[in-house]
PDB file of N, CA and C in Angstrom:
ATOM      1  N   UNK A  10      -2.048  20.309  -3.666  1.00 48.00           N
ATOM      2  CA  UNK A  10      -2.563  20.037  -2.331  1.00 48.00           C
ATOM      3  C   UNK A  10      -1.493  19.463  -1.412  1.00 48.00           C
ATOM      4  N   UNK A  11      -0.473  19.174  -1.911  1.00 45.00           N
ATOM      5  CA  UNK A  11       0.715  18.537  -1.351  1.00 45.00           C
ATOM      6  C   UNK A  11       1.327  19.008   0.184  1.00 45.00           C
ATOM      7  N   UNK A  12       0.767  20.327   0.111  1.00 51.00           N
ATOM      8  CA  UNK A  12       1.510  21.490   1.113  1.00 51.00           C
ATOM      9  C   UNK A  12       0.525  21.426   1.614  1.00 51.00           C
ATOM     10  N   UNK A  13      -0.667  20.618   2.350  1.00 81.00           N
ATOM     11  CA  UNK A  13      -1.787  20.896   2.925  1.00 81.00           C
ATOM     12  C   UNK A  13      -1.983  19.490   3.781  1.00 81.00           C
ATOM     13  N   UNK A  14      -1.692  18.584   3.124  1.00 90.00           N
ATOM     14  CA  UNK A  14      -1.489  17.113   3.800  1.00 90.00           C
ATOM     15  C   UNK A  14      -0.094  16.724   4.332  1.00 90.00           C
ATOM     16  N   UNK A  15      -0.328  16.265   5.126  1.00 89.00           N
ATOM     17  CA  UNK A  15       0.536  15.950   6.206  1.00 89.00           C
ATOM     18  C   UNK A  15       0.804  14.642   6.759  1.00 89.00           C
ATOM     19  N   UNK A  16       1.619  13.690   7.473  1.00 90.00           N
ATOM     20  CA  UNK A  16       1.932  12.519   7.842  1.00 90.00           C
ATOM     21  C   UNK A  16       0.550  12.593   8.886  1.00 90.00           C
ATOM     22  N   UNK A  17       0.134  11.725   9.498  1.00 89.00           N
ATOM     23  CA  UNK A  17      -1.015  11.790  10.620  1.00 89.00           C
ATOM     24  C   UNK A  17      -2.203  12.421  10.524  1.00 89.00           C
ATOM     25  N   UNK A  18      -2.031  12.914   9.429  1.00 90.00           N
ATOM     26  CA  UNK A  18      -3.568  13.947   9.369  1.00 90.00           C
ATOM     27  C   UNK A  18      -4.664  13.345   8.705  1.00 90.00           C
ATOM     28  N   UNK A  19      -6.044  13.671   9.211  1.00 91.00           N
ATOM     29  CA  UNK A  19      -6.911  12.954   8.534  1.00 91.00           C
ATOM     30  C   UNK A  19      -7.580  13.520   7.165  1.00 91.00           C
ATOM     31  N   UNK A  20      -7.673  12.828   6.139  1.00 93.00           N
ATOM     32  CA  UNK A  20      -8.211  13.422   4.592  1.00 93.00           C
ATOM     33  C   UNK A  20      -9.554  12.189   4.622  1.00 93.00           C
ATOM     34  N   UNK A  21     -10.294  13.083   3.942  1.00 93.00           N
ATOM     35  CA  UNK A  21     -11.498  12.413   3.288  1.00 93.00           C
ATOM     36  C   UNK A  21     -10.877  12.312   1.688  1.00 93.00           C
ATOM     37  N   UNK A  22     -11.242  10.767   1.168  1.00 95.00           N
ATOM     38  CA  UNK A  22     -10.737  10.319   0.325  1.00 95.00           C
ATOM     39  C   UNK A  22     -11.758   9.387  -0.107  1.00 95.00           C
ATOM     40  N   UNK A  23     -11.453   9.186  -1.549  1.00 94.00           N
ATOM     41  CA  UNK A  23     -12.188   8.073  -2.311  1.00 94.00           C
ATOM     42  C   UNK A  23     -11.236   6.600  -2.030  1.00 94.00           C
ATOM     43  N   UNK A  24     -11.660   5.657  -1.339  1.00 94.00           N
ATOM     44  CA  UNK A  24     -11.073   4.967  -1.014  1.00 94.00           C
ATOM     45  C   UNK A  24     -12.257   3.013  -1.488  1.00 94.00           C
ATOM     46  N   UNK A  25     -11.481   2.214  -2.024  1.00 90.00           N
ATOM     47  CA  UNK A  25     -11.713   1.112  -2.544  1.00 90.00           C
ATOM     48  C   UNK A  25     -12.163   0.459  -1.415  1.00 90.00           C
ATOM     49  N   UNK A  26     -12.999  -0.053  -1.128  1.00 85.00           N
ATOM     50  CA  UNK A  26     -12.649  -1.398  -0.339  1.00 85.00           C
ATOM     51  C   UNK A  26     -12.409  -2.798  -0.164  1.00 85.00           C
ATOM     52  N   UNK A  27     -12.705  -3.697   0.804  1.00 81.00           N
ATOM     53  CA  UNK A  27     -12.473  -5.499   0.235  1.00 81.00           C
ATOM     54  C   UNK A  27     -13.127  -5.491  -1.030  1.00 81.00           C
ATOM     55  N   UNK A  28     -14.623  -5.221  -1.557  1.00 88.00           N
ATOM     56  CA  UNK A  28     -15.475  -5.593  -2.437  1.00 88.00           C
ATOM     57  C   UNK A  28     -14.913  -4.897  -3.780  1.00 88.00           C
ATOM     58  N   UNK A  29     -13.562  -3.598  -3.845  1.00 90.00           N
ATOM     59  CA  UNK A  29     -13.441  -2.857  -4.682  1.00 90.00           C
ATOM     60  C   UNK A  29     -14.561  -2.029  -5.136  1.00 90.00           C
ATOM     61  N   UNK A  30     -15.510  -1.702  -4.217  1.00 91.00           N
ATOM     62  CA  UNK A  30     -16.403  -0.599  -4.401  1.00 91.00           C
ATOM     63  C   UNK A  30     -15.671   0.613  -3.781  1.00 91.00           C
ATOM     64  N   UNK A  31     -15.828   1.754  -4.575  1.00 91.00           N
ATOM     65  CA  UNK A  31     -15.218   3.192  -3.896  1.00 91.00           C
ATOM     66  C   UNK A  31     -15.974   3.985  -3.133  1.00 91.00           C
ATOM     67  N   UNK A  32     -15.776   4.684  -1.922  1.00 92.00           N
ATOM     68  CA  UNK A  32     -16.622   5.287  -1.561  1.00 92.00           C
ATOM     69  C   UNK A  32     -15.622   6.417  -0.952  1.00 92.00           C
ATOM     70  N   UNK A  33     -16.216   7.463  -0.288  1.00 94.00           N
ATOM     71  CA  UNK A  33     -15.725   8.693   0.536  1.00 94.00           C
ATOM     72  C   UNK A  33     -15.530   8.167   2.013  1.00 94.00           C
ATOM     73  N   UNK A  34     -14.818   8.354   1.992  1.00 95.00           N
ATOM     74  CA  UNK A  34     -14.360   8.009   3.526  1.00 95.00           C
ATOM     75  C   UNK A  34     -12.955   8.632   4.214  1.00 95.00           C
ATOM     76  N   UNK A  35     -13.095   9.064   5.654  1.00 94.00           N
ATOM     77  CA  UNK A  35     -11.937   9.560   6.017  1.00 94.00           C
ATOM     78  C   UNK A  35     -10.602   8.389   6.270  1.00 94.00           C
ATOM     79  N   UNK A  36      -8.900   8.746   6.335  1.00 95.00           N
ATOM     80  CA  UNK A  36      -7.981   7.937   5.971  1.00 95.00           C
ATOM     81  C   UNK A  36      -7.016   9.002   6.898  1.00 95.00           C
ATOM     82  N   UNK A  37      -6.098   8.049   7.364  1.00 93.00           N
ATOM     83  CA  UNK A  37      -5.160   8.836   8.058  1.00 93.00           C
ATOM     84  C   UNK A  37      -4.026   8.533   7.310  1.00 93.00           C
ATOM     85  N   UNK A  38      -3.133   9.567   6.947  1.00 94.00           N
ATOM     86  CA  UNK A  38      -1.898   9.237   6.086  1.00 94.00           C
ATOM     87  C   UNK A  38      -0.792   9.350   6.965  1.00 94.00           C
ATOM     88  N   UNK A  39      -0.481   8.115   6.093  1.00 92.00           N
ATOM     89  CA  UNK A  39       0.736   7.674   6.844  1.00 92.00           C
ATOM     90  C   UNK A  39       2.318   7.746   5.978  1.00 92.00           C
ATOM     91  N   UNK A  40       1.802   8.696   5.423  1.00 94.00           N
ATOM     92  CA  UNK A  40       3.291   8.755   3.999  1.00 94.00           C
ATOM     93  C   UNK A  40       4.206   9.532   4.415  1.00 94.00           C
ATOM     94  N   UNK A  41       5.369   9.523   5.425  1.00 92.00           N
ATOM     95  CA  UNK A  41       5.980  10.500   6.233  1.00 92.00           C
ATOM     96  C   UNK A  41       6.254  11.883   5.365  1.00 92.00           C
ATOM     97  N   UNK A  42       6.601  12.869   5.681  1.00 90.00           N
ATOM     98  CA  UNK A  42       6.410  14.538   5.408  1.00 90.00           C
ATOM     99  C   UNK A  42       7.132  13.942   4.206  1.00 90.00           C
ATOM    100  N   UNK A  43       8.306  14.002   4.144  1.00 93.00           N
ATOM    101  CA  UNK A  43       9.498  14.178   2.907  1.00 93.00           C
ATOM    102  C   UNK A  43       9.069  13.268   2.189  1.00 93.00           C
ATOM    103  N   UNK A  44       8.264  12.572   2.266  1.00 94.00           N
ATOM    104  CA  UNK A  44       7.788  11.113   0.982  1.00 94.00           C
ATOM    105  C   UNK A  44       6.565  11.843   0.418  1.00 94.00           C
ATOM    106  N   UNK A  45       5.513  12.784   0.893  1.00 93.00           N
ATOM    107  CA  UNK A  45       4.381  13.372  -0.082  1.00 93.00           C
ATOM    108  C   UNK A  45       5.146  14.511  -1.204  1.00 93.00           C
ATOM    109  N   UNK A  46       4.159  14.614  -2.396  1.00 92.00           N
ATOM    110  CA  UNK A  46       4.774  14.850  -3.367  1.00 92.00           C
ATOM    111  C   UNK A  46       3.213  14.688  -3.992  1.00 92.00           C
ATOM    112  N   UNK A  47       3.297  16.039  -5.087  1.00 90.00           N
ATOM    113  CA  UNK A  47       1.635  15.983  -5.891  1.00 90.00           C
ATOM    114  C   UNK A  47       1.664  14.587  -6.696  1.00 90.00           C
ATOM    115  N   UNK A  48       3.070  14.003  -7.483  1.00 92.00           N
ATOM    116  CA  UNK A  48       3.054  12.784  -8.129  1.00 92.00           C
ATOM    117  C   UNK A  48       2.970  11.260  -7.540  1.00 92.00           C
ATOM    118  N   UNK A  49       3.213  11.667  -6.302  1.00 94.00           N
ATOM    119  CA  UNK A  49       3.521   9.754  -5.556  1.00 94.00           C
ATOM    120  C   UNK A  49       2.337   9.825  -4.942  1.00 94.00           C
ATOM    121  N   UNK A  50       1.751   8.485  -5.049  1.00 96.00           N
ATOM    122  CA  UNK A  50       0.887   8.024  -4.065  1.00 96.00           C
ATOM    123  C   UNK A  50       0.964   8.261  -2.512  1.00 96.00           C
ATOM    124  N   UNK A  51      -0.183   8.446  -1.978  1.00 96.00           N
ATOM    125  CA  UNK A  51      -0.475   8.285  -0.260  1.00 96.00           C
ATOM    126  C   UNK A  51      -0.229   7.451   0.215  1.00 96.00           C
ATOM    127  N   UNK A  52       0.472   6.757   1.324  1.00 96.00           N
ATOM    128  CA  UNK A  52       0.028   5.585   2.063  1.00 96.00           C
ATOM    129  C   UNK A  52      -0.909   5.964   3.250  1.00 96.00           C
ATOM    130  N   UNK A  53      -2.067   5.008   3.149  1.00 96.00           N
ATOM    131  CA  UNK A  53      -3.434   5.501   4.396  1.00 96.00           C
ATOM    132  C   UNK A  53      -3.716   4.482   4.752  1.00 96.00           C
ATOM    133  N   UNK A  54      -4.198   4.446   5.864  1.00 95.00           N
ATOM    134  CA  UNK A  54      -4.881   3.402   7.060  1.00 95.00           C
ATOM    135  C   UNK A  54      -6.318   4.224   6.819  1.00 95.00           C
ATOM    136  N   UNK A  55      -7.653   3.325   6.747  1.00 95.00           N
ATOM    137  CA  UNK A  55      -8.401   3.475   6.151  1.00 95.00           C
ATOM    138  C   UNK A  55      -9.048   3.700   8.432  1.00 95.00           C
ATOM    139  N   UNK A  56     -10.711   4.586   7.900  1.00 95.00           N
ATOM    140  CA  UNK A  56     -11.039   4.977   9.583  1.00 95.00           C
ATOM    141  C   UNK A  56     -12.661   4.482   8.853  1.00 95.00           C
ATOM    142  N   UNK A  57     -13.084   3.773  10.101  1.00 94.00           N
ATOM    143  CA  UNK A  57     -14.783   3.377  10.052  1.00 94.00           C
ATOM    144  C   UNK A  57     -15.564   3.631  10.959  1.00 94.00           C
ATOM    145  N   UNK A  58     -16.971   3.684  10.997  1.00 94.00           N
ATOM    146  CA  UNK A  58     -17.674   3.763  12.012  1.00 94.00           C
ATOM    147  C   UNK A  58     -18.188   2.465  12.186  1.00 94.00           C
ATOM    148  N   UNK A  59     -18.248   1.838  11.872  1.00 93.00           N
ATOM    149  CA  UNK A  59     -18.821   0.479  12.057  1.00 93.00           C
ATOM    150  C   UNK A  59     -17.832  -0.483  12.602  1.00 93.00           C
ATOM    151  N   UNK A  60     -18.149  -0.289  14.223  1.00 94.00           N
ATOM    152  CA  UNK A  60     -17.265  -1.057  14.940  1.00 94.00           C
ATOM    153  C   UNK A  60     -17.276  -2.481  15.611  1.00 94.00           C
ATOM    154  N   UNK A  61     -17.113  -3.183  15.111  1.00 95.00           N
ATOM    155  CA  UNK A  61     -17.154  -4.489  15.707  1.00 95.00           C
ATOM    156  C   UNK A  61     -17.430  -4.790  17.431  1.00 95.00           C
ATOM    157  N   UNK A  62     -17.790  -5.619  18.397  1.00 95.00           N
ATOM    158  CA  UNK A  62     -18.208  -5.898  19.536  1.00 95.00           C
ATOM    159  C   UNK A  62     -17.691  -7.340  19.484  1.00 95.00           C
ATOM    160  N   UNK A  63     -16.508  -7.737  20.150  1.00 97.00           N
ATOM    161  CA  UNK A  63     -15.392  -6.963  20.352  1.00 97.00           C
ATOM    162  C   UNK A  63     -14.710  -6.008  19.844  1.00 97.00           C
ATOM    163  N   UNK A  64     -13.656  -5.455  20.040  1.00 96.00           N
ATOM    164  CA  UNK A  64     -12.921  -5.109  18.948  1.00 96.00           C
ATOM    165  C   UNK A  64     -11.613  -5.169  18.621  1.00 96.00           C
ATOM    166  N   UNK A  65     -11.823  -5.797  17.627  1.00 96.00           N
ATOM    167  CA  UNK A  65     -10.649  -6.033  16.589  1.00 96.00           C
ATOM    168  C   UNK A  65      -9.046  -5.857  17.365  1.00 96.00           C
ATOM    169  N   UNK A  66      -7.901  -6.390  17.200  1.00 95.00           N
ATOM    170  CA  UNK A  66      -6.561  -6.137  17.964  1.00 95.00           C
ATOM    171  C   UNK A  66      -6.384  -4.969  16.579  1.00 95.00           C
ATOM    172  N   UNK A  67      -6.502  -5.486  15.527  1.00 95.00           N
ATOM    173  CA  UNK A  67      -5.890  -4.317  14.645  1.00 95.00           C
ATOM    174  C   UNK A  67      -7.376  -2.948  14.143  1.00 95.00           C
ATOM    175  N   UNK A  68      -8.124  -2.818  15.175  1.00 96.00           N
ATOM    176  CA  UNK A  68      -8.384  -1.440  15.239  1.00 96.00           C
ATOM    177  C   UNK A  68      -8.291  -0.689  16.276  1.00 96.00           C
ATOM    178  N   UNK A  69      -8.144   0.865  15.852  1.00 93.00           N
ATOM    179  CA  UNK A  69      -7.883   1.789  17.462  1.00 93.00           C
ATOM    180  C   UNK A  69      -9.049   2.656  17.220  1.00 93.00           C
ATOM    181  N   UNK A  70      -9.619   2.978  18.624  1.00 93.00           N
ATOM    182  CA  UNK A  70     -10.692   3.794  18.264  1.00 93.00           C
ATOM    183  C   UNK A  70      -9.043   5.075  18.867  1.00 93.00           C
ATOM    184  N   UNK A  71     -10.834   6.254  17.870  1.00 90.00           N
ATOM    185  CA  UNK A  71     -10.033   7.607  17.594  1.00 90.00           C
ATOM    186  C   UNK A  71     -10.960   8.808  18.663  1.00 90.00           C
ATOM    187  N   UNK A  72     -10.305   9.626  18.984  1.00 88.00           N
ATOM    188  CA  UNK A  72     -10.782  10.729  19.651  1.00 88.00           C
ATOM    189  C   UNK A  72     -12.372  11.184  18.562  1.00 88.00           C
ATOM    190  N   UNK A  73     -13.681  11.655  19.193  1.00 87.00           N
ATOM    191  CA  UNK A  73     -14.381  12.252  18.262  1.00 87.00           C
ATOM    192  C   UNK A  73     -15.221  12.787  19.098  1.00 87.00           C
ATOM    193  N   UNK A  74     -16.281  13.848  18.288  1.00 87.00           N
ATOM    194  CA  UNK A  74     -17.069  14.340  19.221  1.00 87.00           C
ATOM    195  C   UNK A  74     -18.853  14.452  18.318  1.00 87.00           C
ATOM    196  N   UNK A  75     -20.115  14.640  18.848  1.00 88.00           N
ATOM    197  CA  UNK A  75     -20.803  14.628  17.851  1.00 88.00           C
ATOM    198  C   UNK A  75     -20.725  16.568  16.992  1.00 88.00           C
ATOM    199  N   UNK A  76     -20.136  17.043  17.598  1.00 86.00           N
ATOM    200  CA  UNK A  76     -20.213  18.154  16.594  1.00 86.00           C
ATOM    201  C   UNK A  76     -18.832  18.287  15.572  1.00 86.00           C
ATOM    202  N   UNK A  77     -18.390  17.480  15.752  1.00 75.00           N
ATOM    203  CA  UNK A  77     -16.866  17.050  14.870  1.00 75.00           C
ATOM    204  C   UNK A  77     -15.765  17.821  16.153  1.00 75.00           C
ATOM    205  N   UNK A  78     -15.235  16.634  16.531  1.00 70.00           N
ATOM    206  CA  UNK A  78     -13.986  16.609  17.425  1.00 70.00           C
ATOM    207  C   UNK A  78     -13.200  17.607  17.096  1.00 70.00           C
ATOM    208  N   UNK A  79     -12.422  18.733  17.668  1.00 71.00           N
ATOM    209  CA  UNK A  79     -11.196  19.519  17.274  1.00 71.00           C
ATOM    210  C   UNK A  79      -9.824  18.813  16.385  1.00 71.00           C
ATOM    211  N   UNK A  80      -9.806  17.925  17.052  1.00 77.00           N
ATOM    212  CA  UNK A  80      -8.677  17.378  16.314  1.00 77.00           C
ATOM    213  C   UNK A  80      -8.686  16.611  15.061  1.00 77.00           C
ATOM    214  N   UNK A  81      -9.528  15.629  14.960  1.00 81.00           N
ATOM    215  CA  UNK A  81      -9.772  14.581  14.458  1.00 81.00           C
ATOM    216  C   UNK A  81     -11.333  14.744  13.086  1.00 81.00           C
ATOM    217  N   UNK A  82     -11.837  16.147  13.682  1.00 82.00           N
ATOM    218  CA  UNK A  82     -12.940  16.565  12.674  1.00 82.00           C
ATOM    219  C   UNK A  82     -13.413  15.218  12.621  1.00 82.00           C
ATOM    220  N   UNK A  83     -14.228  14.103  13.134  1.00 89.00           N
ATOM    221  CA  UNK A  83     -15.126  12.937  13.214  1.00 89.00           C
ATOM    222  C   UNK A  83     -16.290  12.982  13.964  1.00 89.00           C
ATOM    223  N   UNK A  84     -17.416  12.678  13.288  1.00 90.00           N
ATOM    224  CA  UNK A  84     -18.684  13.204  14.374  1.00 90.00           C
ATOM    225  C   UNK A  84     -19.147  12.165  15.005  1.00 90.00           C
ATOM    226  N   UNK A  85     -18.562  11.038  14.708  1.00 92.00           N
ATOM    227  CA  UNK A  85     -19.111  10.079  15.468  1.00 92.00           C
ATOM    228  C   UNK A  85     -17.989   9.032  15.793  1.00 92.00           C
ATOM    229  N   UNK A  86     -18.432   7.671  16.534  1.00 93.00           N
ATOM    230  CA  UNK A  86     -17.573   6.649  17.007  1.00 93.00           C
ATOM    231  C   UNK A  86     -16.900   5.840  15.709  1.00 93.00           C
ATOM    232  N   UNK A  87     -15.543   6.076  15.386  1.00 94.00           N
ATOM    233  CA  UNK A  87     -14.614   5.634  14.336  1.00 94.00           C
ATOM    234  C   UNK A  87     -13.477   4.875  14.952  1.00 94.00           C
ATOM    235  N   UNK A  88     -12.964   4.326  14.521  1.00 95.00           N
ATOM    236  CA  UNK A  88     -11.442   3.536  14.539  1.00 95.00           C
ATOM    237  C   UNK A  88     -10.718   3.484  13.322  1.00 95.00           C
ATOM    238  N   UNK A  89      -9.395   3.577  13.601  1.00 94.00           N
ATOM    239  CA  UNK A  89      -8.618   3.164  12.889  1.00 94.00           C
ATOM    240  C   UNK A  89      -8.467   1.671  12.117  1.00 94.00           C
ATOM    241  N   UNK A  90      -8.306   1.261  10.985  1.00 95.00           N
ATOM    242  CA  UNK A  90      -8.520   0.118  11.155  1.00 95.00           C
ATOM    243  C   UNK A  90      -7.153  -0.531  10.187  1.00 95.00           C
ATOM    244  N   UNK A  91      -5.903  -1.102  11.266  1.00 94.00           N
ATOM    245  CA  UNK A  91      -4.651  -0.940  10.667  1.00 94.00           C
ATOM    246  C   UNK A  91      -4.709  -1.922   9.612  1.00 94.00           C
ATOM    247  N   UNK A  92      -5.225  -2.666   9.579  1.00 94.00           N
ATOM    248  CA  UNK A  92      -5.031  -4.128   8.071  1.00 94.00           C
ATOM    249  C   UNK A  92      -5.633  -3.754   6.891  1.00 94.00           C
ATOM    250  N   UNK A  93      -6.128  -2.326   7.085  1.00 95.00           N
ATOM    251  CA  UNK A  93      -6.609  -1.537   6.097  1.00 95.00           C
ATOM    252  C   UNK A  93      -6.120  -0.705   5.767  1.00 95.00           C
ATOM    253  N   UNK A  94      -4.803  -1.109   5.056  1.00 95.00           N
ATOM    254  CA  UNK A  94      -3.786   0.010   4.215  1.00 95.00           C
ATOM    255  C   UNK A  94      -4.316   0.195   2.942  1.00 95.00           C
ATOM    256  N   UNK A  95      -3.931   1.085   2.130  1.00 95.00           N
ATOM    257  CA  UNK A  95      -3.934   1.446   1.014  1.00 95.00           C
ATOM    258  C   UNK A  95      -3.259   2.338   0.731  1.00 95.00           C
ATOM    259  N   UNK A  96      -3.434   2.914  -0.865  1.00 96.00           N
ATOM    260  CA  UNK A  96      -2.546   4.037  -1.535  1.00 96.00           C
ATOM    261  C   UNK A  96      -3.711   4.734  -2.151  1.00 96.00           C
ATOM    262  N   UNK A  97      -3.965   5.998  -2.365  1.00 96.00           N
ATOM    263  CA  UNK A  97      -4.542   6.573  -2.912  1.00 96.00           C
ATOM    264  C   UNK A  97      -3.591   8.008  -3.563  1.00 96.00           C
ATOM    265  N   UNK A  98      -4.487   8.207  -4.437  1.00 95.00           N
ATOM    266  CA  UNK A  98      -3.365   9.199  -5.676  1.00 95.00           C
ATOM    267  C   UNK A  98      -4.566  10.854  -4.819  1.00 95.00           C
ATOM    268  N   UNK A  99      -3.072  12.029  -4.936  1.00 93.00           N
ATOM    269  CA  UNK A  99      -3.749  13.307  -4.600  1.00 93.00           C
ATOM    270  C   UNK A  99      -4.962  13.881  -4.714  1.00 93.00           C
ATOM    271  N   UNK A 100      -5.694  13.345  -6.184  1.00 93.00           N
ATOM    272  CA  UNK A 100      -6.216  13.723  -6.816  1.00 93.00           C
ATOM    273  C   UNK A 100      -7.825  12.962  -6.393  1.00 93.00           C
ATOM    274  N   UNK A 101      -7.710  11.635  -5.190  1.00 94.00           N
ATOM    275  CA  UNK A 101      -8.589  11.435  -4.395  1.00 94.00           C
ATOM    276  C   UNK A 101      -8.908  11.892  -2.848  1.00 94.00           C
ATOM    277  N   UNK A 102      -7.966  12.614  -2.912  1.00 94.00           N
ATOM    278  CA  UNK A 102      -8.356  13.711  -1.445  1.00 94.00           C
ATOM    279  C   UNK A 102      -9.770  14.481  -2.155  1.00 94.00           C
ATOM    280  N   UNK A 103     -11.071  14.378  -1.218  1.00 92.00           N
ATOM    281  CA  UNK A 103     -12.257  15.379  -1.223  1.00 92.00           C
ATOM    282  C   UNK A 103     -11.994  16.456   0.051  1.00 92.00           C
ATOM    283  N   UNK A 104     -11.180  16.234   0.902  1.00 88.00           N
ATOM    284  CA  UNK A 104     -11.200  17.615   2.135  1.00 88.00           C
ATOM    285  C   UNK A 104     -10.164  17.346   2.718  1.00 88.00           C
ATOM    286  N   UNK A 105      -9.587  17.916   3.606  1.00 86.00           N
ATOM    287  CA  UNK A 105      -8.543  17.861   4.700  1.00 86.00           C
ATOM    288  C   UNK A 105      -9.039  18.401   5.608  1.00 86.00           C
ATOM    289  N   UNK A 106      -8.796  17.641   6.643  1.00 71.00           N
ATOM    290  CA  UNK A 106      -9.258  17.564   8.231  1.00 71.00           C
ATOM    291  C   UNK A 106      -8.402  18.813   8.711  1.00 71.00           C
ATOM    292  N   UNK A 107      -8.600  18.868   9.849  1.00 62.00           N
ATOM    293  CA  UNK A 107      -7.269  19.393  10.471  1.00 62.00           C
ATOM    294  C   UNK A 107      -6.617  18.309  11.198  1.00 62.00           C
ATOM    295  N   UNK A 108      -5.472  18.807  11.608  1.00 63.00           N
ATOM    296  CA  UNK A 108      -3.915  18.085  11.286  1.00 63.00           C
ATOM    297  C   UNK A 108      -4.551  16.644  12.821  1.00 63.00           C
ATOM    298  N   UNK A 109      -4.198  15.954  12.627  1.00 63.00           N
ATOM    299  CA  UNK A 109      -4.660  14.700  13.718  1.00 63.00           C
ATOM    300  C   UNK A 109      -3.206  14.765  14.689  1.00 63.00           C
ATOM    301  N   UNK A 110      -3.764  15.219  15.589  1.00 54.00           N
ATOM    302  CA  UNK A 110      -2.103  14.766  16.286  1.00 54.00           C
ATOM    303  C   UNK A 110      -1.631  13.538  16.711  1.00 54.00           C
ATOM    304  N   UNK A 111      -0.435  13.010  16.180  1.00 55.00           N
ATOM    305  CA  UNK A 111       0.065  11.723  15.637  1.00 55.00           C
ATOM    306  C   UNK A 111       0.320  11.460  17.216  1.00 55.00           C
ATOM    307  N   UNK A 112       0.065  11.893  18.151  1.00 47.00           N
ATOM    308  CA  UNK A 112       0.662  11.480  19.737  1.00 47.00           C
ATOM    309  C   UNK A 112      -0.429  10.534  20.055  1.00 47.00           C
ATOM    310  N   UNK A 113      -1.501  10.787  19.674  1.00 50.00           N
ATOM    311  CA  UNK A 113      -2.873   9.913  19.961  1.00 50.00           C
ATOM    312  C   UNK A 113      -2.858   9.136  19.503  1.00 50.00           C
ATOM    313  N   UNK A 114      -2.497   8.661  17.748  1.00 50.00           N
ATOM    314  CA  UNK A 114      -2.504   7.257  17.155  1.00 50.00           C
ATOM    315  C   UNK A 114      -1.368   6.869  17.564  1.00 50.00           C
ATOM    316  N   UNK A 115      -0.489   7.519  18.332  1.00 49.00           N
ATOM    317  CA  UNK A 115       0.808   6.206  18.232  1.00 49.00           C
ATOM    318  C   UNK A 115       1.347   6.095  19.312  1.00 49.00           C
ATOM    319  N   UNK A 116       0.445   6.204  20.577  1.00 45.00           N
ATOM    320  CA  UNK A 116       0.345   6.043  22.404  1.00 45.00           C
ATOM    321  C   UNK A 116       0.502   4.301  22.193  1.00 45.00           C
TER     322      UNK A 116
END
């Protein structure tokens, strides 16, 4: 799947959270091109819908739409949520988005 994921792009992934419960959730990878590899871990910034009022300095909301956004494939109101790094192994990718264009997360 190596040749399918990309730096900025969004993957649905089995991803841990604070509580170490796993669940499916989309992740934007942040493992630049020449660092993915089927053997090395991902680095991902984890994406939620459950957005705080205020919000957060370390989340960004993301482009979405309710029939799933073109870019970003998200059907509803998500953010980025940067203090939510992690690593996840290839083999927890469930889908690949299409490609997120990295101009939007990093305005």
């Amino acid at each position: 799947m190596s040749g399918q994921v990309r730096f900025g792009q969004i993957v649905w992934a089995e991803v841990a959270d604070a509580n170490g419960i796993r669940k499916t959730r989309p992740v934007i990878v942040v493992t630049k091109d020449d660092r993915i590899s089927p053997s090395s871990p991902l680095e991902v910034v984890a994406i939620s819908s459950l957005i705080p009022n205020p919000l957060p300095d370390d989340h960004v909301l993301l482009p979405w739409h309710a029939q799933g956004h073109s870019k970003t494939g998200l059907n509803r109101k998500s953010a980025a949520i940067c203090g939510w790094q992690t690593r996840i192994a290839m083999t927890d990718i469930q889908n690949v988005e299409a490609l997120f264009l990295t101009v939007f997360f990093w305005k």
